[in-house]
Amino acid sequence: TTSRKTIRTFEQRQPALPPKLNFSLASIEQFPEDLEDYYNDFYGFRSPLIRWHSLIKYFVFDLPSSPNTLIGKKKKWLFYGEPQAVDYYRGITQLTPEQLEGWRQVLEQRRNWLASQEIAYYFVIAPNKDTIYPELMPQALNRIRQQSCFDQLVGYLKANSDIQVIDLRGALVNAKTENRVYFLTDTHWNELGAFISYRAIMKTVSIRFPNLQPMEFADIEIRRVKQPGGDLAKFIAIDDLLSEKAPQILPRNPRQVVAGQVLSKTITSSSNQSVTEISDPALPKMVMFHDSFTMVGLGTYLSQHFRRAVYLWNVASSFDFNPKVIRHEKPDIVIQQLVERALPSTLPSNYPEVSTFKPTSHKKQRQ
């Protein structure tokens, strides 16, 4: 039989629940469909059959068993194959003029509202894996146009706003010539890619906060550690067979970072949050709204620079920006991080107190 954990782990979805029947007409009509779904998830030998199917497709036919995973030109390189992600890579998906203007307004509103409280705002886009390694994507995926939504947004903001996007693409592309900066079998950057991204972010932050200088490569030790396959390997149910040696970053002289008190549910409903603290009143405070990319190393490095750092990930809305958190924490810096592929599907908006805020005198924020 198949366990619920197996379905959640291998297929990245919730298993069907046991069907329920009562004497309402709707329940009677729905029961056959619910029963079929439940049977399909839990019939005998389901897990071994899925496993054998994945093994044969990958190792014999060089094909993935899940549409969410693509096999790159080098076999162990896996990429995200969800249809919207593929359309993004091929250049089919483009931001409309209305979307671009919406992004400008929302970002400026957030920046202006924070600036009125003397808080700096930084917007960071984490590049897709295929943006950094397009040469390893499957040959069959021809690109309709080279311009991406990322390119569109950066170009539009440069022409129509003084909002600055921290663009990590150049730093990661330069670094990949010497070291791999993304996992082979996962959608995310590895710890080295996160460290390089951290340095790029802190170089921008240090323009306004000169005391916040990023760690140098001489300040860290890089080890290679074997670990099981990542999320893309789990999609095809062979993550245990697609292990890889990935870099592990160890600061040579880390600050004494400790876990801090997380925020109550009356302040934020973010489904994932963490707080770090350093006993040094000279350091600034930071709030970071982010997605899963910050969880892979980036937050660890950033925490070295802040006496209190609050990390909030609202899975349902990764571009969330909660003014209640800002009022509670009174940070010096707010960082917003979003993965590139989320740009076309994200509908940015602000809470009324942010969207209706009118600055008395607009001064260009020093970045």
Tab-separated table of C-alpha atoms in Angstrom:
chain	number	residue	atom	x	y	z
A	1	THR	CA	0.000	0.000	0.000
A	2	THR	CA	0.945	3.631	-0.332
A	3	SER	CA	1.495	5.905	2.673
A	4	ARG	CA	0.397	9.516	2.806
A	5	LYS	CA	3.996	10.521	3.489
A	6	THR	CA	5.105	8.804	0.272
A	7	ILE	CA	2.619	10.793	-1.820
A	8	ARG	CA	3.540	14.061	-0.139
A	9	THR	CA	7.284	13.407	-0.558
A	10	PHE	CA	7.465	11.959	-4.067
A	11	GLU	CA	4.522	13.632	-5.761
A	12	GLN	CA	4.578	16.931	-3.853
A	13	ARG	CA	0.821	16.957	-3.265
A	14	GLN	CA	-1.751	16.093	-0.633
A	15	PRO	CA	-3.197	12.550	-0.885
A	16	ALA	CA	-6.911	11.935	-1.352
A	17	LEU	CA	-8.967	11.648	1.814
A	18	PRO	CA	-11.206	8.632	2.552
A	19	PRO	CA	-14.596	9.205	0.909
A	20	LYS	CA	-17.485	10.191	3.134
A	21	LEU	CA	-21.109	9.410	2.416
A	22	ASN	CA	-24.219	10.896	3.936
A	23	PHE	CA	-27.756	10.952	2.662
A	24	SER	CA	-27.635	14.274	0.856
A	25	LEU	CA	-27.959	14.265	-2.924
A	26	ALA	CA	-24.658	16.133	-3.350
A	27	SER	CA	-22.833	13.565	-1.215
A	28	ILE	CA	-24.262	10.628	-3.148
A	29	GLU	CA	-23.307	12.205	-6.483
A	30	GLN	CA	-19.769	13.019	-5.308
A	31	PHE	CA	-19.069	9.678	-3.607
A	32	PRO	CA	-18.024	7.679	-6.736
A	33	GLU	CA	-15.477	10.312	-7.740
A	34	ASP	CA	-14.055	10.564	-4.205
A	35	LEU	CA	-13.847	6.783	-3.966
A	36	GLU	CA	-11.975	6.567	-7.258
A	37	ASP	CA	-9.496	9.248	-6.172
A	38	TYR	CA	-8.869	7.466	-2.895
A	39	TYR	CA	-8.435	4.085	-4.598
A	40	ASN	CA	-6.022	5.577	-7.144
A	41	ASP	CA	-3.860	6.910	-4.333
A	42	PHE	CA	-3.833	3.807	-2.153
A	43	TYR	CA	-4.184	0.658	-4.262
A	44	GLY	CA	-1.694	-2.117	-3.537
A	45	PHE	CA	1.899	-1.839	-4.838
A	46	ARG	CA	1.299	1.721	-6.024
A	47	SER	CA	4.564	3.082	-4.564
A	48	PRO	CA	6.835	0.346	-6.045
A	49	LEU	CA	5.172	0.740	-9.444
A	50	ILE	CA	5.717	4.507	-9.419
A	51	ARG	CA	9.316	3.936	-8.351
A	52	TRP	CA	10.027	1.411	-11.126
A	53	HIS	CA	8.346	3.669	-13.660
A	54	SER	CA	10.597	6.579	-12.624
A	55	LEU	CA	13.751	4.457	-12.713
A	56	ILE	CA	13.058	3.068	-16.179
A	57	LYS	CA	12.140	6.432	-17.679
A	58	TYR	CA	15.182	8.226	-16.248
A	59	PHE	CA	17.939	5.627	-16.549
A	60	VAL	CA	16.777	3.835	-19.706
A	61	PHE	CA	14.959	6.432	-21.791
A	62	ASP	CA	16.523	9.630	-20.387
A	63	LEU	CA	13.063	11.013	-19.640
A	64	PRO	CA	11.462	12.421	-16.475
A	65	SER	CA	8.458	10.696	-14.937
A	66	SER	CA	6.941	14.017	-13.871
A	67	PRO	CA	6.015	16.988	-16.070
A	68	ASN	CA	7.374	19.250	-13.334
A	69	THR	CA	10.954	18.144	-14.010
A	70	LEU	CA	13.087	18.627	-17.117
A	71	ILE	CA	16.312	16.730	-17.813
A	72	GLY	CA	19.012	19.080	-19.038
A	73	LYS	CA	21.665	18.521	-21.687
A	74	LYS	CA	23.843	17.046	-18.962
A	75	LYS	CA	21.782	14.236	-17.503
A	76	LYS	CA	22.155	15.000	-13.796
A	77	TRP	CA	21.146	18.624	-14.382
A	78	LEU	CA	17.433	18.933	-13.654
A	79	PHE	CA	15.278	22.001	-14.288
A	80	TYR	CA	11.786	23.109	-13.313
A	81	GLY	CA	9.340	21.935	-15.987
A	82	GLU	CA	6.030	23.346	-14.771
A	83	PRO	CA	4.265	24.805	-17.884
A	84	GLN	CA	4.295	28.418	-16.668
A	85	ALA	CA	8.015	28.146	-15.877
A	86	VAL	CA	8.740	26.748	-19.345
A	87	ASP	CA	6.717	29.524	-21.015
A	88	TYR	CA	8.690	32.033	-18.966
A	89	TYR	CA	12.028	30.552	-20.086
A	90	ARG	CA	11.006	30.496	-23.739
A	91	GLY	CA	9.984	34.150	-23.633
A	92	ILE	CA	6.327	33.421	-24.344
A	93	THR	CA	5.240	35.071	-21.093
A	94	GLN	CA	5.651	38.833	-21.043
A	95	LEU	CA	4.517	41.520	-18.630
A	96	THR	CA	1.844	43.855	-19.957
A	97	PRO	CA	2.210	47.660	-19.749
A	98	GLU	CA	-0.429	47.617	-17.011
A	99	GLN	CA	1.535	45.038	-15.004
A	100	LEU	CA	4.760	46.995	-15.349
A	101	GLU	CA	3.080	50.176	-14.173
A	102	GLY	CA	1.481	48.254	-11.306
A	103	TRP	CA	4.899	47.035	-10.179
A	104	ARG	CA	6.276	50.596	-10.321
A	105	GLN	CA	3.467	52.011	-8.234
A	106	VAL	CA	3.564	49.307	-5.581
A	107	LEU	CA	7.340	49.439	-5.184
A	108	GLU	CA	7.389	53.228	-4.975
A	109	GLN	CA	4.544	53.226	-2.467
A	110	ARG	CA	6.436	50.818	-0.232
A	111	ARG	CA	9.677	52.752	-0.587
A	112	ASN	CA	8.002	56.108	0.157
A	113	TRP	CA	6.043	54.799	3.144
A	114	LEU	CA	9.213	53.321	4.635
A	115	ALA	CA	11.302	56.395	3.813
A	116	SER	CA	8.872	58.546	5.831
A	117	GLN	CA	10.014	56.456	8.817
A	118	GLU	CA	13.692	56.633	7.795
A	119	ILE	CA	13.695	52.966	6.813
A	120	ALA	CA	15.610	51.812	3.726
A	121	TYR	CA	13.898	49.508	1.226
A	122	TYR	CA	15.676	47.007	-1.054
A	123	PHE	CA	13.980	44.819	-3.658
A	124	VAL	CA	15.871	41.647	-4.646
A	125	ILE	CA	14.942	39.224	-7.435
A	126	ALA	CA	16.445	35.726	-7.205
A	127	PRO	CA	17.198	34.489	-10.743
A	128	ASN	CA	15.702	31.278	-12.077
A	129	LYS	CA	18.146	28.413	-12.419
A	130	ASP	CA	17.609	28.377	-16.201
A	131	THR	CA	18.434	32.108	-16.342
A	132	ILE	CA	21.913	31.380	-15.004
A	133	TYR	CA	22.361	28.093	-16.901
A	134	PRO	CA	20.381	28.474	-20.166
A	135	GLU	CA	23.038	26.541	-22.064
A	136	LEU	CA	22.077	23.386	-20.133
A	137	MET	CA	18.342	23.551	-20.796
A	138	PRO	CA	16.878	20.876	-23.143
A	139	GLN	CA	17.649	21.574	-26.784
A	140	ALA	CA	13.995	21.131	-27.764
A	141	LEU	CA	12.942	24.210	-25.788
A	142	ASN	CA	13.571	26.927	-28.348
A	143	ARG	CA	13.320	30.497	-27.118
A	144	ILE	CA	10.759	32.716	-28.818
A	145	ARG	CA	12.455	35.879	-27.547
A	146	GLN	CA	15.457	36.626	-25.362
A	147	GLN	CA	13.772	39.354	-23.322
A	148	SER	CA	12.400	38.052	-20.023
A	149	CYS	CA	9.929	39.548	-17.572
A	150	PHE	CA	12.953	40.301	-15.396
A	151	ASP	CA	14.486	42.309	-18.265
A	152	GLN	CA	11.189	44.089	-18.837
A	153	LEU	CA	10.773	45.119	-15.208
A	154	VAL	CA	14.349	46.306	-14.754
A	155	GLY	CA	14.179	48.277	-18.008
A	156	TYR	CA	10.817	49.831	-17.173
A	157	LEU	CA	11.890	50.903	-13.692
A	158	LYS	CA	15.143	52.328	-15.010
A	159	ALA	CA	13.225	54.451	-17.515
A	160	ASN	CA	10.300	55.480	-15.298
A	161	SER	CA	11.381	55.362	-11.663
A	162	ASP	CA	14.236	55.803	-9.215
A	163	ILE	CA	13.452	52.433	-7.602
A	164	GLN	CA	16.454	50.163	-7.827
A	165	VAL	CA	16.200	46.395	-8.216
A	166	ILE	CA	19.162	44.454	-6.837
A	167	ASP	CA	19.970	42.339	-9.874
A	168	LEU	CA	21.975	39.243	-8.910
A	169	ARG	CA	22.317	37.815	-12.409
A	170	GLY	CA	25.702	39.339	-13.225
A	171	ALA	CA	27.350	38.188	-10.001
A	172	LEU	CA	26.023	34.635	-10.369
A	173	VAL	CA	26.913	34.330	-14.062
A	174	ASN	CA	30.458	35.535	-13.347
A	175	ALA	CA	30.833	33.086	-10.460
A	176	LYS	CA	29.565	30.046	-12.366
A	177	THR	CA	32.667	30.023	-14.569
A	178	GLU	CA	34.656	28.719	-11.581
A	179	ASN	CA	32.073	27.039	-9.347
A	180	ARG	CA	28.564	25.647	-9.597
A	181	VAL	CA	26.181	28.116	-7.953
A	182	TYR	CA	22.881	26.179	-8.194
A	183	PHE	CA	22.059	22.641	-7.110
A	184	LEU	CA	22.040	19.994	-9.837
A	185	THR	CA	18.727	18.485	-8.786
A	186	ASP	CA	16.969	21.420	-7.139
A	187	THR	CA	15.401	24.680	-8.316
A	188	HIS	CA	17.411	26.771	-5.824
A	189	TRP	CA	20.895	28.173	-5.686
A	190	ASN	CA	23.299	26.248	-3.469
A	191	GLU	CA	25.060	27.752	-0.450
A	192	LEU	CA	27.820	29.197	-2.627
A	193	GLY	CA	25.266	30.838	-4.897
A	194	ALA	CA	23.535	32.189	-1.799
A	195	PHE	CA	26.840	33.566	-0.492
A	196	ILE	CA	27.568	35.314	-3.787
A	197	SER	CA	24.035	36.751	-3.780
A	198	TYR	CA	24.462	37.871	-0.177
A	199	ARG	CA	27.635	39.729	-1.110
A	200	ALA	CA	25.888	41.497	-3.985
A	201	ILE	CA	23.020	42.527	-1.703
A	202	MET	CA	25.281	43.791	1.066
A	203	LYS	CA	27.456	45.759	-1.369
A	204	THR	CA	24.342	47.717	-2.314
A	205	VAL	CA	23.194	48.043	1.301
A	206	SER	CA	26.656	49.259	2.385
A	207	ILE	CA	26.371	52.326	0.137
A	208	ARG	CA	23.840	53.714	2.600
A	209	PHE	CA	25.158	51.797	5.627
A	210	PRO	CA	28.981	51.902	5.291
A	211	ASN	CA	29.526	49.837	8.431
A	212	LEU	CA	27.718	46.845	6.903
A	213	GLN	CA	30.473	45.394	4.759
A	214	PRO	CA	29.940	41.853	3.399
A	215	MET	CA	32.135	38.953	4.370
A	216	GLU	CA	34.982	38.233	1.977
A	217	PHE	CA	35.847	34.790	0.608
A	218	ALA	CA	38.820	34.822	2.989
A	219	ASP	CA	36.286	34.926	5.839
A	220	ILE	CA	34.691	31.588	4.953
A	221	GLU	CA	35.622	27.961	4.523
A	222	ILE	CA	34.030	26.010	1.667
A	223	ARG	CA	33.461	22.284	2.105
A	224	ARG	CA	31.878	19.814	-0.288
A	225	VAL	CA	29.190	17.740	1.368
A	226	LYS	CA	27.255	14.857	-0.160
A	227	GLN	CA	23.506	15.250	0.103
A	228	PRO	CA	20.419	13.623	-1.435
A	229	GLY	CA	18.691	14.999	-4.509
A	230	GLY	CA	16.583	18.123	-4.199
A	231	ASP	CA	13.010	19.085	-5.017
A	232	LEU	CA	13.279	18.297	-8.741
A	233	ALA	CA	14.625	14.812	-7.998
A	234	LYS	CA	11.762	14.280	-5.555
A	235	PHE	CA	9.279	15.055	-8.323
A	236	ILE	CA	10.580	11.980	-10.189
A	237	ALA	CA	10.868	9.853	-7.022
A	238	ILE	CA	14.591	9.092	-7.240
A	239	ASP	CA	16.101	11.729	-4.974
A	240	ASP	CA	17.957	9.001	-3.061
A	241	LEU	CA	19.775	7.966	-6.266
A	242	LEU	CA	20.616	11.476	-7.470
A	243	SER	CA	22.814	12.640	-4.642
A	244	GLU	CA	25.333	15.395	-5.274
A	245	LYS	CA	28.285	17.048	-3.614
A	246	ALA	CA	27.265	20.585	-2.810
A	247	PRO	CA	29.248	23.421	-1.213
A	248	GLN	CA	28.769	24.103	2.464
A	249	ILE	CA	29.787	27.574	3.658
A	250	LEU	CA	31.279	27.957	7.130
A	251	PRO	CA	32.219	31.470	8.359
A	252	ARG	CA	35.646	31.352	9.998
A	253	ASN	CA	34.761	33.914	12.660
A	254	PRO	CA	30.963	33.952	12.965
A	255	ARG	CA	29.210	36.391	15.242
A	256	GLN	CA	27.264	34.989	18.163
A	257	VAL	CA	23.874	34.788	16.451
A	258	VAL	CA	21.050	33.361	18.555
A	259	ALA	CA	17.401	32.625	17.888
A	260	GLY	CA	15.038	35.442	18.807
A	261	GLN	CA	11.396	35.585	19.799
A	262	VAL	CA	9.127	35.081	16.780
A	263	LEU	CA	6.176	37.363	16.151
A	264	SER	CA	2.724	36.515	17.416
A	265	LYS	CA	-0.142	35.658	15.099
A	266	THR	CA	-1.759	38.977	15.970
A	267	ILE	CA	1.114	40.685	14.147
A	268	THR	CA	1.668	38.368	11.176
A	269	SER	CA	0.051	35.322	9.641
A	270	SER	CA	3.204	34.340	7.740
A	271	SER	CA	3.370	30.565	7.656
A	272	ASN	CA	7.157	30.486	8.049
A	273	GLN	CA	9.123	32.875	10.181
A	274	SER	CA	12.443	32.983	11.960
A	275	VAL	CA	14.200	35.596	14.052
A	276	THR	CA	17.886	35.994	14.822
A	277	GLU	CA	19.600	38.322	17.269
A	278	ILE	CA	23.103	39.542	18.072
A	279	SER	CA	23.986	41.290	21.316
A	280	ASP	CA	25.409	44.435	19.735
A	281	PRO	CA	23.353	47.654	20.016
A	282	ALA	CA	25.497	49.338	17.350
A	283	LEU	CA	24.081	47.053	14.655
A	284	PRO	CA	20.872	47.942	12.764
A	285	LYS	CA	17.624	45.973	12.669
A	286	MET	CA	16.183	44.297	9.593
A	287	VAL	CA	12.904	42.791	8.384
A	288	MET	CA	12.937	40.562	5.318
A	289	PHE	CA	9.916	39.381	3.354
A	290	HIS	CA	11.031	36.458	1.208
A	291	ASP	CA	10.354	33.100	-0.441
A	292	SER	CA	12.198	29.771	-0.341
A	293	PHE	CA	15.442	31.127	-1.838
A	294	THR	CA	16.283	32.990	1.368
A	295	MET	CA	15.995	29.699	3.263
A	296	VAL	CA	19.009	28.282	1.397
A	297	GLY	CA	21.894	30.033	3.120
A	298	LEU	CA	21.054	33.651	2.350
A	299	GLY	CA	19.399	34.397	5.688
A	300	THR	CA	22.292	32.810	7.564
A	301	TYR	CA	24.793	35.225	6.048
A	302	LEU	CA	22.581	38.308	6.328
A	303	SER	CA	21.981	37.654	10.027
A	304	GLN	CA	25.681	38.327	10.709
A	305	HIS	CA	25.011	42.060	10.228
A	306	PHE	CA	21.877	42.793	12.295
A	307	ARG	CA	21.173	42.954	16.007
A	308	ARG	CA	17.708	41.655	15.165
A	309	ALA	CA	16.642	40.132	11.842
A	310	VAL	CA	13.066	39.002	11.224
A	311	TYR	CA	12.461	36.680	8.260
A	312	LEU	CA	8.876	36.221	7.059
A	313	TRP	CA	7.696	33.888	4.305
A	314	ASN	CA	4.032	33.890	3.476
A	315	VAL	CA	3.729	30.831	1.217
A	316	ALA	CA	0.340	31.955	-0.065
A	317	SER	CA	1.734	35.366	-1.059
A	318	SER	CA	5.521	35.567	-1.311
A	319	PHE	CA	5.368	39.290	-2.174
A	320	ASP	CA	3.574	40.063	1.070
A	321	PHE	CA	4.407	43.360	2.785
A	322	ASN	CA	2.795	43.728	6.180
A	323	PRO	CA	2.919	47.256	7.678
A	324	LYS	CA	1.900	45.860	11.076
A	325	VAL	CA	5.231	44.012	11.207
A	326	ILE	CA	7.121	47.187	10.331
A	327	ARG	CA	5.374	49.202	13.037
A	328	HIS	CA	6.092	46.478	15.594
A	329	GLU	CA	9.746	45.941	14.700
A	330	LYS	CA	10.798	49.496	13.748
A	331	PRO	CA	13.641	48.213	11.541
A	332	ASP	CA	16.348	50.258	9.848
A	333	ILE	CA	16.199	48.143	6.697
A	334	VAL	CA	13.489	46.184	4.871
A	335	ILE	CA	14.540	43.685	2.203
A	336	GLN	CA	12.027	42.128	-0.156
A	337	GLN	CA	13.131	38.981	-2.057
A	338	LEU	CA	11.138	37.259	-4.791
A	339	VAL	CA	12.086	34.499	-7.243
A	340	GLU	CA	12.149	35.595	-10.879
A	341	ARG	CA	9.611	33.092	-12.165
A	342	ALA	CA	6.967	34.550	-9.827
A	343	LEU	CA	7.008	37.953	-11.537
A	344	PRO	CA	4.236	37.336	-14.120
A	345	SER	CA	1.910	35.558	-11.673
A	346	THR	CA	2.358	38.015	-8.809
A	347	LEU	CA	-0.318	40.710	-8.569
A	348	PRO	CA	1.373	43.276	-6.357
A	349	SER	CA	-0.778	45.419	-4.108
A	350	ASN	CA	-0.418	47.286	-0.854
A	351	TYR	CA	-2.354	47.710	2.341
A	352	PRO	CA	-4.409	50.942	2.244
A	353	GLU	CA	-2.143	52.795	4.668
A	354	VAL	CA	0.765	52.180	2.279
A	355	SER	CA	-1.048	52.701	-1.034
A	356	THR	CA	-2.712	55.941	0.079
A	357	PHE	CA	0.365	57.418	1.763
A	358	LYS	CA	1.394	60.773	0.271
A	359	PRO	CA	4.946	61.891	1.035
A	360	THR	CA	5.164	65.565	1.988
A	361	SER	CA	8.427	65.935	0.140
A	362	HIS	CA	9.841	63.230	-2.070
A	363	LYS	CA	13.563	62.775	-1.802
A	364	LYS	CA	15.338	60.258	-3.943
A	365	GLN	CA	16.360	57.378	-1.716
A	366	ARG	CA	20.084	56.773	-1.487
A	367	GLN	CA	20.733	53.192	-2.566
